[in-house]
């Protein structure tokens, strides 16, 4: 069978570069949806490819972050509500509720970002960036296979870590793998990788590496070790580099963070407080407060999930 074509769809948003993807099967599938503003441009992008939003039958969400699910309600309406909207059970609350994004901000980063208006800003961002709250039509856990017609089958693999409910979509037979933000490499715009659960993140990267993807599709232009961005569509060699680089960077951060965290939090006047010594030792000089604030999310992950035996 000839491989089903896959087309990236750029979705700019502020300082971010987001990507959705079209799986050009007989039942068209969109992977991720950007935010309200970027989703408005998707129908025109599909027209350039000779396709119509009305014919999209699948909206496949890799995880619940605002820049991946924000456009989903608008695009689902544009399909005449005929598309199946797929998200994992663990991340489905982010599709159902804007407030879930504010709650997530407060639980993961609220202790470290001292701006008293931060939660209100997050709520305003959720209002603008999320086109609607709704119930997914298909909730997955990993292990499902979706039939896109014409023999095209897409497998769902659970790859938690970046978020609890992150999933990969794998086009069977051609081994093209969509991972959203599950391979953070050396960070994107913020210059730091973001993951809620470091051990799960690692296990998911090892799972993806073992798949040996023919192509790997990332939600943002994550950076290589030398700071240059990967392309939108990674070939097999770039896929290996991105996945191994993500593992290497996690190991580097863990080796620095765990011994510091074992000695207790150091509250200082630094914008990196209470993790200033870790930022310093890692040479991280980015603004840690800019949302989605991966530095704090990741530090919180080590703080709350790392076990003493991991430090040996
Ligand atoms: Zn994300």
PDB file of C-alpha atoms and ligand atoms in Angstrom:
ATOM      1  CA  UNK A   1       0.000   0.000   0.000  1.00  0.00           C
ATOM      2  CA  UNK A   2       1.362   3.445  -0.841  1.00  0.00           C
ATOM      3  CA  UNK A   3       1.854   5.515   2.301  1.00  0.00           C
ATOM      4  CA  UNK A   4      -0.992   7.859   3.138  1.00  0.00           C
ATOM      5  CA  UNK A   5       0.212  11.474   2.646  1.00  0.00           C
ATOM      6  CA  UNK A   6       0.714  13.675   5.698  1.00  0.00           C
ATOM      7  CA  UNK A   7       0.712  17.472   5.507  1.00  0.00           C
ATOM      8  CA  UNK A   8       1.842  19.887   8.238  1.00  0.00           C
ATOM      9  CA  UNK A   9      -0.424  22.883   8.877  1.00  0.00           C
ATOM     10  CA  UNK A  10       1.338  25.831  10.493  1.00  0.00           C
ATOM     11  CA  UNK A  11      -0.603  27.618  13.225  1.00  0.00           C
ATOM     12  CA  UNK A  12       1.254  30.673  14.538  1.00  0.00           C
ATOM     13  CA  UNK A  13       0.304  32.008  17.981  1.00  0.00           C
ATOM     14  CA  UNK A  14       2.264  34.794  19.635  1.00  0.00           C
ATOM     15  CA  UNK A  15       5.855  33.706  20.219  1.00  0.00           C
ATOM     16  CA  UNK A  16       4.892  30.080  19.558  1.00  0.00           C
ATOM     17  CA  UNK A  17       4.978  28.073  16.383  1.00  0.00           C
ATOM     18  CA  UNK A  18       2.340  25.368  16.555  1.00  0.00           C
ATOM     19  CA  UNK A  19       1.739  22.603  14.072  1.00  0.00           C
ATOM     20  CA  UNK A  20      -1.339  20.594  13.261  1.00  0.00           C
ATOM     21  CA  UNK A  21      -1.163  17.794  10.707  1.00  0.00           C
ATOM     22  CA  UNK A  22      -3.542  16.419   8.104  1.00  0.00           C
ATOM     23  CA  UNK A  23      -3.566  12.646   7.596  1.00  0.00           C
ATOM     24  CA  UNK A  24      -4.871  12.541   4.034  1.00  0.00           C
ATOM     25  CA  UNK A  25      -6.766   9.246   4.317  1.00  0.00           C
ATOM     26  CA  UNK A  26     -10.205   8.627   2.773  1.00  0.00           C
ATOM     27  CA  UNK A  27     -11.535   9.753   6.150  1.00  0.00           C
ATOM     28  CA  UNK A  28      -9.488  12.922   6.689  1.00  0.00           C
ATOM     29  CA  UNK A  29      -7.880  13.274  10.115  1.00  0.00           C
ATOM     30  CA  UNK A  30      -6.486  16.381  11.798  1.00  0.00           C
ATOM     31  CA  UNK A  31      -3.874  15.843  14.495  1.00  0.00           C
ATOM     32  CA  UNK A  32      -4.136  18.690  17.058  1.00  0.00           C
ATOM     33  CA  UNK A  33      -5.948  21.953  16.521  1.00  0.00           C
ATOM     34  CA  UNK A  34      -3.914  24.961  17.685  1.00  0.00           C
ATOM     35  CA  UNK A  35      -5.843  27.762  19.421  1.00  0.00           C
ATOM     36  CA  UNK A  36      -8.995  29.690  18.489  1.00  0.00           C
ATOM     37  CA  UNK A  37      -7.130  32.206  16.318  1.00  0.00           C
ATOM     38  CA  UNK A  38      -4.976  29.681  14.469  1.00  0.00           C
ATOM     39  CA  UNK A  39      -7.869  27.225  13.951  1.00  0.00           C
ATOM     40  CA  UNK A  40      -9.670  29.935  11.988  1.00  0.00           C
ATOM     41  CA  UNK A  41      -6.979  29.563   9.320  1.00  0.00           C
ATOM     42  CA  UNK A  42      -7.189  25.763   9.051  1.00  0.00           C
ATOM     43  CA  UNK A  43     -10.073  25.545   6.510  1.00  0.00           C
ATOM     44  CA  UNK A  44      -8.122  27.770   4.076  1.00  0.00           C
ATOM     45  CA  UNK A  45      -4.978  25.688   4.597  1.00  0.00           C
ATOM     46  CA  UNK A  46      -6.981  22.541   3.802  1.00  0.00           C
ATOM     47  CA  UNK A  47      -8.366  24.190   0.642  1.00  0.00           C
ATOM     48  CA  UNK A  48      -4.798  24.794  -0.552  1.00  0.00           C
ATOM     49  CA  UNK A  49      -4.367  21.011  -0.298  1.00  0.00           C
ATOM     50  CA  UNK A  50      -7.606  20.427  -2.208  1.00  0.00           C
ATOM     51  CA  UNK A  51      -9.426  19.260   0.909  1.00  0.00           C
ATOM     52  CA  UNK A  52     -12.437  20.603   2.815  1.00  0.00           C
ATOM     53  CA  UNK A  53     -12.927  20.964   6.555  1.00  0.00           C
ATOM     54  CA  UNK A  54     -16.445  19.525   6.091  1.00  0.00           C
ATOM     55  CA  UNK A  55     -14.817  16.235   5.059  1.00  0.00           C
ATOM     56  CA  UNK A  56     -12.646  15.893   8.166  1.00  0.00           C
ATOM     57  CA  UNK A  57     -13.862  12.840  10.090  1.00  0.00           C
ATOM     58  CA  UNK A  58     -11.271  12.652  12.872  1.00  0.00           C
ATOM     59  CA  UNK A  59      -9.802  15.217  15.258  1.00  0.00           C
ATOM     60  CA  UNK A  60      -6.967  13.426  17.063  1.00  0.00           C
ATOM     61  CA  UNK A  61      -5.665  15.290  20.127  1.00  0.00           C
ATOM     62  CA  UNK A  62      -2.208  14.316  21.382  1.00  0.00           C
ATOM     63  CA  UNK A  63      -2.756  15.908  24.803  1.00  0.00           C
ATOM     64  CA  UNK A  64      -4.791  18.501  26.652  1.00  0.00           C
ATOM     65  CA  UNK A  65      -2.591  21.594  26.539  1.00  0.00           C
ATOM     66  CA  UNK A  66      -4.263  24.803  25.442  1.00  0.00           C
ATOM     67  CA  UNK A  67      -2.293  25.149  22.194  1.00  0.00           C
ATOM     68  CA  UNK A  68      -3.352  21.656  21.066  1.00  0.00           C
ATOM     69  CA  UNK A  69      -7.035  21.536  22.081  1.00  0.00           C
ATOM     70  CA  UNK A  70      -7.963  25.230  21.871  1.00  0.00           C
ATOM     71  CA  UNK A  71      -9.192  25.120  18.280  1.00  0.00           C
ATOM     72  CA  UNK A  72     -10.998  21.780  18.648  1.00  0.00           C
ATOM     73  CA  UNK A  73     -14.525  23.077  19.320  1.00  0.00           C
ATOM     74  CA  UNK A  74     -14.443  25.502  16.375  1.00  0.00           C
ATOM     75  CA  UNK A  75     -13.071  22.877  13.987  1.00  0.00           C
ATOM     76  CA  UNK A  76     -15.530  20.234  15.214  1.00  0.00           C
ATOM     77  CA  UNK A  77     -18.387  22.681  14.513  1.00  0.00           C
ATOM     78  CA  UNK A  78     -16.892  23.333  11.062  1.00  0.00           C
ATOM     79  CA  UNK A  79     -17.119  19.595  10.301  1.00  0.00           C
ATOM     80  CA  UNK A  80     -20.844  19.786  11.095  1.00  0.00           C
ATOM     81  CA  UNK A  81     -20.046  17.856  14.293  1.00  0.00           C
ATOM     82  CA  UNK A  82     -19.378  14.826  12.098  1.00  0.00           C
ATOM     83  CA  UNK A  83     -15.766  14.314  13.191  1.00  0.00           C
ATOM     84  CA  UNK A  84     -14.849  11.958  15.978  1.00  0.00           C
ATOM     85  CA  UNK A  85     -12.957  13.971  18.599  1.00  0.00           C
ATOM     86  CA  UNK A  86     -10.371  11.748  20.287  1.00  0.00           C
ATOM     87  CA  UNK A  87      -8.461  12.467  23.504  1.00  0.00           C
ATOM     88  CA  UNK A  88      -7.188  10.370  26.414  1.00  0.00           C
ATOM     89  CA  UNK A  89      -9.252   9.952  29.561  1.00  0.00           C
ATOM     90  CA  UNK A  90      -6.584  11.628  31.689  1.00  0.00           C
ATOM     91  CA  UNK A  91      -6.450  14.778  29.514  1.00  0.00           C
ATOM     92  CA  UNK A  92     -10.164  14.946  28.582  1.00  0.00           C
ATOM     93  CA  UNK A  93     -10.899  17.464  31.395  1.00  0.00           C
ATOM     94  CA  UNK A  94      -8.890  20.039  29.395  1.00  0.00           C
ATOM     95  CA  UNK A  95     -11.351  19.702  26.500  1.00  0.00           C
ATOM     96  CA  UNK A  96     -14.372  19.858  28.799  1.00  0.00           C
ATOM     97  CA  UNK A  97     -13.373  22.899  30.804  1.00  0.00           C
ATOM     98  CA  UNK A  98     -11.344  26.078  30.510  1.00  0.00           C
ATOM     99  CA  UNK A  99     -11.116  26.120  34.306  1.00  0.00           C
ATOM    100  CA  UNK A 100      -9.130  22.847  34.156  1.00  0.00           C
ATOM    101  CA  UNK A 101      -6.289  24.841  32.551  1.00  0.00           C
ATOM    102  CA  UNK A 102      -6.317  27.357  35.399  1.00  0.00           C
ATOM    103  CA  UNK A 103      -6.397  24.563  37.981  1.00  0.00           C
ATOM    104  CA  UNK A 104      -3.476  22.843  36.243  1.00  0.00           C
ATOM    105  CA  UNK A 105      -1.494  26.090  36.278  1.00  0.00           C
ATOM    106  CA  UNK A 106      -2.121  26.552  39.982  1.00  0.00           C
ATOM    107  CA  UNK A 107      -1.276  22.982  40.967  1.00  0.00           C
ATOM    108  CA  UNK A 108       1.943  22.707  38.938  1.00  0.00           C
ATOM    109  CA  UNK A 109       3.366  26.245  38.943  1.00  0.00           C
ATOM    110  CA  UNK A 110       1.220  28.379  41.216  1.00  0.00           C
ATOM    111  CA  UNK A 111       3.602  27.971  44.161  1.00  0.00           C
ATOM    112  CA  UNK A 112       6.535  29.437  42.226  1.00  0.00           C
ATOM    113  CA  UNK A 113       5.106  32.204  40.038  1.00  0.00           C
ATOM    114  CA  UNK A 114       4.669  35.117  42.394  1.00  0.00           C
ATOM    115  CA  UNK A 115       2.677  37.442  40.074  1.00  0.00           C
ATOM    116  CA  UNK A 116      -0.616  37.859  42.012  1.00  0.00           C
ATOM    117  CA  UNK A 117      -2.483  38.211  38.691  1.00  0.00           C
ATOM    118  CA  UNK A 118      -1.030  35.025  37.195  1.00  0.00           C
ATOM    119  CA  UNK A 119      -4.156  32.895  37.658  1.00  0.00           C
ATOM    120  CA  UNK A 120      -6.383  35.641  36.276  1.00  0.00           C
ATOM    121  CA  UNK A 121      -4.079  35.975  33.261  1.00  0.00           C
ATOM    122  CA  UNK A 122      -4.262  32.216  32.726  1.00  0.00           C
ATOM    123  CA  UNK A 123      -8.064  32.381  32.863  1.00  0.00           C
ATOM    124  CA  UNK A 124      -8.091  35.222  30.307  1.00  0.00           C
ATOM    125  CA  UNK A 125      -5.748  33.228  28.075  1.00  0.00           C
ATOM    126  CA  UNK A 126      -8.016  30.176  28.312  1.00  0.00           C
ATOM    127  CA  UNK A 127     -11.035  32.320  27.380  1.00  0.00           C
ATOM    128  CA  UNK A 128      -9.301  33.651  24.269  1.00  0.00           C
ATOM    129  CA  UNK A 129      -7.407  30.563  23.149  1.00  0.00           C
ATOM    130  CA  UNK A 130     -10.081  27.892  23.688  1.00  0.00           C
ATOM    131  CA  UNK A 131     -12.917  28.042  21.174  1.00  0.00           C
ATOM    132  CA  UNK A 132     -15.395  26.054  23.271  1.00  0.00           C
ATOM    133  CA  UNK A 133     -15.866  23.485  26.034  1.00  0.00           C
ATOM    134  CA  UNK A 134     -17.259  20.128  24.992  1.00  0.00           C
ATOM    135  CA  UNK A 135     -17.303  16.402  25.540  1.00  0.00           C
ATOM    136  CA  UNK A 136     -14.959  14.278  23.372  1.00  0.00           C
ATOM    137  CA  UNK A 137     -16.772  11.734  21.210  1.00  0.00           C
ATOM    138  CA  UNK A 138     -14.120   9.056  21.816  1.00  0.00           C
ATOM    139  CA  UNK A 139     -12.069   8.759  25.002  1.00  0.00           C
ATOM    140  CA  UNK A 140      -8.974   6.538  24.689  1.00  0.00           C
ATOM    141  CA  UNK A 141      -6.502   4.961  27.125  1.00  0.00           C
ATOM    142  CA  UNK A 142      -3.886   3.587  24.703  1.00  0.00           C
ATOM    143  CA  UNK A 143      -4.033   0.341  22.725  1.00  0.00           C
ATOM    144  CA  UNK A 144      -6.970   1.358  20.514  1.00  0.00           C
ATOM    145  CA  UNK A 145      -6.786   1.160  16.713  1.00  0.00           C
ATOM    146  CA  UNK A 146      -8.767   3.731  14.680  1.00  0.00           C
ATOM    147  CA  UNK A 147      -9.922   2.811  11.159  1.00  0.00           C
ATOM    148  CA  UNK A 148      -9.632   5.796   8.790  1.00  0.00           C
ATOM    149  CA  UNK A 149     -11.015   3.975   5.742  1.00  0.00           C
ATOM    150  CA  UNK A 150      -9.177   2.475   2.774  1.00  0.00           C
ATOM    151  CA  UNK A 151      -7.231   0.187   5.096  1.00  0.00           C
ATOM    152  CA  UNK A 152      -5.539   3.097   6.931  1.00  0.00           C
ATOM    153  CA  UNK A 153      -5.231   2.220  10.611  1.00  0.00           C
ATOM    154  CA  UNK A 154      -3.989   4.528  13.361  1.00  0.00           C
ATOM    155  CA  UNK A 155      -2.885   3.025  16.673  1.00  0.00           C
ATOM    156  CA  UNK A 156      -3.054   4.949  19.936  1.00  0.00           C
ATOM    157  CA  UNK A 157      -0.143   4.474  22.375  1.00  0.00           C
ATOM    158  CA  UNK A 158      -0.142   6.032  25.852  1.00  0.00           C
ATOM    159  CA  UNK A 159       3.033   8.123  26.287  1.00  0.00           C
ATOM    160  CA  UNK A 160       2.549   9.951  29.614  1.00  0.00           C
ATOM    161  CA  UNK A 161       5.096  12.336  31.087  1.00  0.00           C
ATOM    162  CA  UNK A 162       4.702  15.699  29.342  1.00  0.00           C
ATOM    163  CA  UNK A 163       1.113  15.401  30.586  1.00  0.00           C
ATOM    164  CA  UNK A 164      -0.535  12.459  32.327  1.00  0.00           C
ATOM    165  CA  UNK A 165      -2.727  11.735  29.309  1.00  0.00           C
ATOM    166  CA  UNK A 166      -0.332  12.282  26.397  1.00  0.00           C
ATOM    167  CA  UNK A 167      -0.814   9.785  23.544  1.00  0.00           C
ATOM    168  CA  UNK A 168       0.965   9.023  20.268  1.00  0.00           C
ATOM    169  CA  UNK A 169      -0.917   8.327  17.042  1.00  0.00           C
ATOM    170  CA  UNK A 170       0.906   5.819  14.850  1.00  0.00           C
ATOM    171  CA  UNK A 171      -0.063   5.212  11.209  1.00  0.00           C
ATOM    172  CA  UNK A 172       0.296   1.451  11.032  1.00  0.00           C
ATOM    173  CA  UNK A 173       2.331  -0.064   8.214  1.00  0.00           C
ATOM    174  CA  UNK A 174       4.214   3.158   7.485  1.00  0.00           C
ATOM    175  CA  UNK A 175       5.336   3.857  11.063  1.00  0.00           C
ATOM    176  CA  UNK A 176       4.669   7.584  10.956  1.00  0.00           C
ATOM    177  CA  UNK A 177       4.342   8.755  14.555  1.00  0.00           C
ATOM    178  CA  UNK A 178       2.640  11.879  15.933  1.00  0.00           C
ATOM    179  CA  UNK A 179       3.765  12.683  19.459  1.00  0.00           C
ATOM    180  CA  UNK A 180       2.607  16.241  20.137  1.00  0.00           C
ATOM    181  CA  UNK A 181       4.948  17.564  22.830  1.00  0.00           C
ATOM    182  CA  UNK A 182       6.140  14.210  24.226  1.00  0.00           C
ATOM    183  CA  UNK A 183       9.726  14.675  22.963  1.00  0.00           C
ATOM    184  CA  UNK A 184      10.874  18.018  24.339  1.00  0.00           C
ATOM    185  CA  UNK A 185      14.482  17.747  23.100  1.00  0.00           C
ATOM    186  CA  UNK A 186      16.336  20.848  24.341  1.00  0.00           C
ATOM    187  CA  UNK A 187      13.125  22.882  24.688  1.00  0.00           C
ATOM    188  CA  UNK A 188      11.255  25.081  22.206  1.00  0.00           C
ATOM    189  CA  UNK A 189      10.690  28.845  22.554  1.00  0.00           C
ATOM    190  CA  UNK A 190      11.427  28.750  26.286  1.00  0.00           C
ATOM    191  CA  UNK A 191      14.730  26.872  25.948  1.00  0.00           C
ATOM    192  CA  UNK A 192      13.776  24.331  28.644  1.00  0.00           C
ATOM    193  CA  UNK A 193      11.926  21.005  28.382  1.00  0.00           C
ATOM    194  CA  UNK A 194       8.569  20.679  30.145  1.00  0.00           C
ATOM    195  CA  UNK A 195       7.312  17.435  31.702  1.00  0.00           C
ATOM    196  CA  UNK A 196       5.088  16.753  34.680  1.00  0.00           C
ATOM    197  CA  UNK A 197       6.445  13.293  35.518  1.00  0.00           C
ATOM    198  CA  UNK A 198      10.142  12.756  34.714  1.00  0.00           C
ATOM    199  CA  UNK A 199      10.167   8.950  35.086  1.00  0.00           C
ATOM    200  CA  UNK A 200       7.081   8.519  32.904  1.00  0.00           C
ATOM    201  CA  UNK A 201       8.538  10.971  30.361  1.00  0.00           C
ATOM    202  CA  UNK A 202      11.689   8.838  30.166  1.00  0.00           C
ATOM    203  CA  UNK A 203       9.801   5.568  29.805  1.00  0.00           C
ATOM    204  CA  UNK A 204       7.656   7.054  27.019  1.00  0.00           C
ATOM    205  CA  UNK A 205      10.735   8.313  25.143  1.00  0.00           C
ATOM    206  CA  UNK A 206      12.294   4.850  25.365  1.00  0.00           C
ATOM    207  CA  UNK A 207       9.042   3.352  24.040  1.00  0.00           C
ATOM    208  CA  UNK A 208       9.050   5.801  21.098  1.00  0.00           C
ATOM    209  CA  UNK A 209      12.736   5.143  20.361  1.00  0.00           C
ATOM    210  CA  UNK A 210      12.012   1.386  20.203  1.00  0.00           C
ATOM    211  CA  UNK A 211       9.276   2.042  17.601  1.00  0.00           C
ATOM    212  CA  UNK A 212      12.000   3.340  15.216  1.00  0.00           C
ATOM    213  CA  UNK A 213       9.630   5.853  13.544  1.00  0.00           C
ATOM    214  CA  UNK A 214       9.943   6.359   9.797  1.00  0.00           C
ATOM    215  CA  UNK A 215       8.808   9.915  10.436  1.00  0.00           C
ATOM    216  CA  UNK A 216       8.254  11.715  13.718  1.00  0.00           C
ATOM    217  CA  UNK A 217       5.890  14.685  13.899  1.00  0.00           C
ATOM    218  CA  UNK A 218       6.377  17.207  16.727  1.00  0.00           C
ATOM    219  CA  UNK A 219       3.906  19.892  17.810  1.00  0.00           C
ATOM    220  CA  UNK A 220       6.545  22.643  17.909  1.00  0.00           C
ATOM    221  CA  UNK A 221      10.012  23.246  16.436  1.00  0.00           C
ATOM    222  CA  UNK A 222      11.980  21.824  19.359  1.00  0.00           C
ATOM    223  CA  UNK A 223      15.699  22.462  19.393  1.00  0.00           C
ATOM    224  CA  UNK A 224      18.699  20.224  18.909  1.00  0.00           C
ATOM    225  CA  UNK A 225      21.554  20.192  21.444  1.00  0.00           C
ATOM    226  CA  UNK A 226      23.256  22.969  19.412  1.00  0.00           C
ATOM    227  CA  UNK A 227      20.143  25.183  19.648  1.00  0.00           C
ATOM    228  CA  UNK A 228      19.036  24.886  16.003  1.00  0.00           C
ATOM    229  CA  UNK A 229      15.432  23.764  15.466  1.00  0.00           C
ATOM    230  CA  UNK A 230      14.403  20.401  14.087  1.00  0.00           C
ATOM    231  CA  UNK A 231      12.286  20.463  10.913  1.00  0.00           C
ATOM    232  CA  UNK A 232       8.523  19.910  11.121  1.00  0.00           C
ATOM    233  CA  UNK A 233       8.736  16.437   9.662  1.00  0.00           C
ATOM    234  CA  UNK A 234      11.612  14.435  11.105  1.00  0.00           C
ATOM    235  CA  UNK A 235      13.034  11.553   9.093  1.00  0.00           C
ATOM    236  CA  UNK A 236      14.247   8.377  10.801  1.00  0.00           C
ATOM    237  CA  UNK A 237      17.694   9.797  11.636  1.00  0.00           C
ATOM    238  CA  UNK A 238      16.284  13.089  12.996  1.00  0.00           C
ATOM    239  CA  UNK A 239      13.652  11.122  14.948  1.00  0.00           C
ATOM    240  CA  UNK A 240      16.387   9.104  16.674  1.00  0.00           C
ATOM    241  CA  UNK A 241      18.326  12.296  17.424  1.00  0.00           C
ATOM    242  CA  UNK A 242      15.235  14.035  18.855  1.00  0.00           C
ATOM    243  CA  UNK A 243      14.232  11.095  21.059  1.00  0.00           C
ATOM    244  CA  UNK A 244      17.781  10.323  22.257  1.00  0.00           C
ATOM    245  CA  UNK A 245      18.437  14.056  22.771  1.00  0.00           C
ATOM    246  CA  UNK A 246      15.293  14.292  24.900  1.00  0.00           C
ATOM    247  CA  UNK A 247      16.556  11.378  27.019  1.00  0.00           C
ATOM    248  CA  UNK A 248      20.050  12.888  27.297  1.00  0.00           C
ATOM    249  CA  UNK A 249      18.689  16.275  28.360  1.00  0.00           C
ATOM    250  CA  UNK A 250      16.381  14.693  30.957  1.00  0.00           C
ATOM    251  CA  UNK A 251      19.352  12.766  32.387  1.00  0.00           C
ATOM    252  CA  UNK A 252      21.431  15.972  32.538  1.00  0.00           C
ATOM    253  CA  UNK A 253      18.680  17.870  34.354  1.00  0.00           C
ATOM    254  CA  UNK A 254      17.923  14.998  36.750  1.00  0.00           C
ATOM    255  CA  UNK A 255      21.604  14.629  37.687  1.00  0.00           C
ATOM    256  CA  UNK A 256      21.679  18.290  38.740  1.00  0.00           C
ATOM    257  CA  UNK A 257      18.178  18.651  40.188  1.00  0.00           C
ATOM    258  CA  UNK A 258      17.835  15.632  42.476  1.00  0.00           C
ATOM    259  CA  UNK A 259      20.838  16.305  44.748  1.00  0.00           C
ATOM    260  CA  UNK A 260      19.716  19.935  45.169  1.00  0.00           C
ATOM    261  CA  UNK A 261      16.108  18.963  45.870  1.00  0.00           C
ATOM    262  CA  UNK A 262      17.254  16.355  48.403  1.00  0.00           C
ATOM    263  CA  UNK A 263      18.717  19.208  50.459  1.00  0.00           C
ATOM    264  CA  UNK A 264      15.385  21.060  50.549  1.00  0.00           C
ATOM    265  CA  UNK A 265      13.976  24.112  48.766  1.00  0.00           C
ATOM    266  CA  UNK A 266      15.948  27.354  48.902  1.00  0.00           C
ATOM    267  CA  UNK A 267      13.609  30.355  48.808  1.00  0.00           C
ATOM    268  CA  UNK A 268      15.442  33.427  47.484  1.00  0.00           C
ATOM    269  CA  UNK A 269      14.619  36.663  45.657  1.00  0.00           C
ATOM    270  CA  UNK A 270      15.601  35.034  42.355  1.00  0.00           C
ATOM    271  CA  UNK A 271      12.959  34.695  39.635  1.00  0.00           C
ATOM    272  CA  UNK A 272      13.988  30.997  39.585  1.00  0.00           C
ATOM    273  CA  UNK A 273      13.251  30.583  43.326  1.00  0.00           C
ATOM    274  CA  UNK A 274      13.088  28.078  44.975  1.00  0.00           C
ATOM    275  CA  UNK A 275      15.177  26.365  42.284  1.00  0.00           C
ATOM    276  CA  UNK A 276      17.725  29.132  41.568  1.00  0.00           C
ATOM    277  CA  UNK A 277      20.740  26.945  42.328  1.00  0.00           C
ATOM    278  CA  UNK A 278      19.508  24.353  39.839  1.00  0.00           C
ATOM    279  CA  UNK A 279      18.965  26.953  37.073  1.00  0.00           C
ATOM    280  CA  UNK A 280      22.436  28.281  37.797  1.00  0.00           C
ATOM    281  CA  UNK A 281      24.093  24.852  37.698  1.00  0.00           C
ATOM    282  CA  UNK A 282      22.292  24.031  34.426  1.00  0.00           C
ATOM    283  CA  UNK A 283      23.180  27.392  32.897  1.00  0.00           C
ATOM    284  CA  UNK A 284      19.494  28.119  32.271  1.00  0.00           C
ATOM    285  CA  UNK A 285      18.939  31.847  31.746  1.00  0.00           C
ATOM    286  CA  UNK A 286      15.490  31.964  30.089  1.00  0.00           C
ATOM    287  CA  UNK A 287      12.472  33.670  31.677  1.00  0.00           C
ATOM    288  CA  UNK A 288      10.999  30.870  33.812  1.00  0.00           C
ATOM    289  CA  UNK A 289       7.659  32.653  34.293  1.00  0.00           C
ATOM    290  CA  UNK A 290       6.597  32.816  30.637  1.00  0.00           C
ATOM    291  CA  UNK A 291       3.729  30.406  30.132  1.00  0.00           C
ATOM    292  CA  UNK A 292       3.717  27.450  29.769  1.00  0.00           C
ATOM    293  CA  UNK A 293       6.652  27.889  32.188  1.00  0.00           C
ATOM    294  CA  UNK A 294       8.299  24.504  31.553  1.00  0.00           C
ATOM    295  CA  UNK A 295      11.141  25.166  34.017  1.00  0.00           C
ATOM    296  CA  UNK A 296       8.748  25.277  36.975  1.00  0.00           C
ATOM    297  CA  UNK A 297       6.548  22.443  35.693  1.00  0.00           C
ATOM    298  CA  UNK A 298       9.585  20.194  35.319  1.00  0.00           C
ATOM    299  CA  UNK A 299      11.133  21.151  38.679  1.00  0.00           C
ATOM    300  CA  UNK A 300       7.765  20.492  40.323  1.00  0.00           C
ATOM    301  CA  UNK A 301       7.790  17.100  38.596  1.00  0.00           C
ATOM    302  CA  UNK A 302      11.131  16.132  40.147  1.00  0.00           C
ATOM    303  CA  UNK A 303      10.054  17.516  43.501  1.00  0.00           C
ATOM    304  CA  UNK A 304       6.797  15.572  43.672  1.00  0.00           C
ATOM    305  CA  UNK A 305       7.542  12.332  41.834  1.00  0.00           C
ATOM    306  CA  UNK A 306      11.244  11.551  42.276  1.00  0.00           C
ATOM    307  CA  UNK A 307      12.103   8.831  44.768  1.00  0.00           C
ATOM    308  CA  UNK A 308      15.324   8.614  46.820  1.00  0.00           C
ATOM    309  CA  UNK A 309      16.523   5.475  44.999  1.00  0.00           C
ATOM    310  CA  UNK A 310      16.612   7.441  41.747  1.00  0.00           C
ATOM    311  CA  UNK A 311      19.369   9.587  43.219  1.00  0.00           C
ATOM    312  CA  UNK A 312      21.860   6.733  43.441  1.00  0.00           C
TER     313      UNK A 312
HETATM  314 ZN1  LIG B   1       2.076  20.486  25.620  1.00  0.00          ZN
END
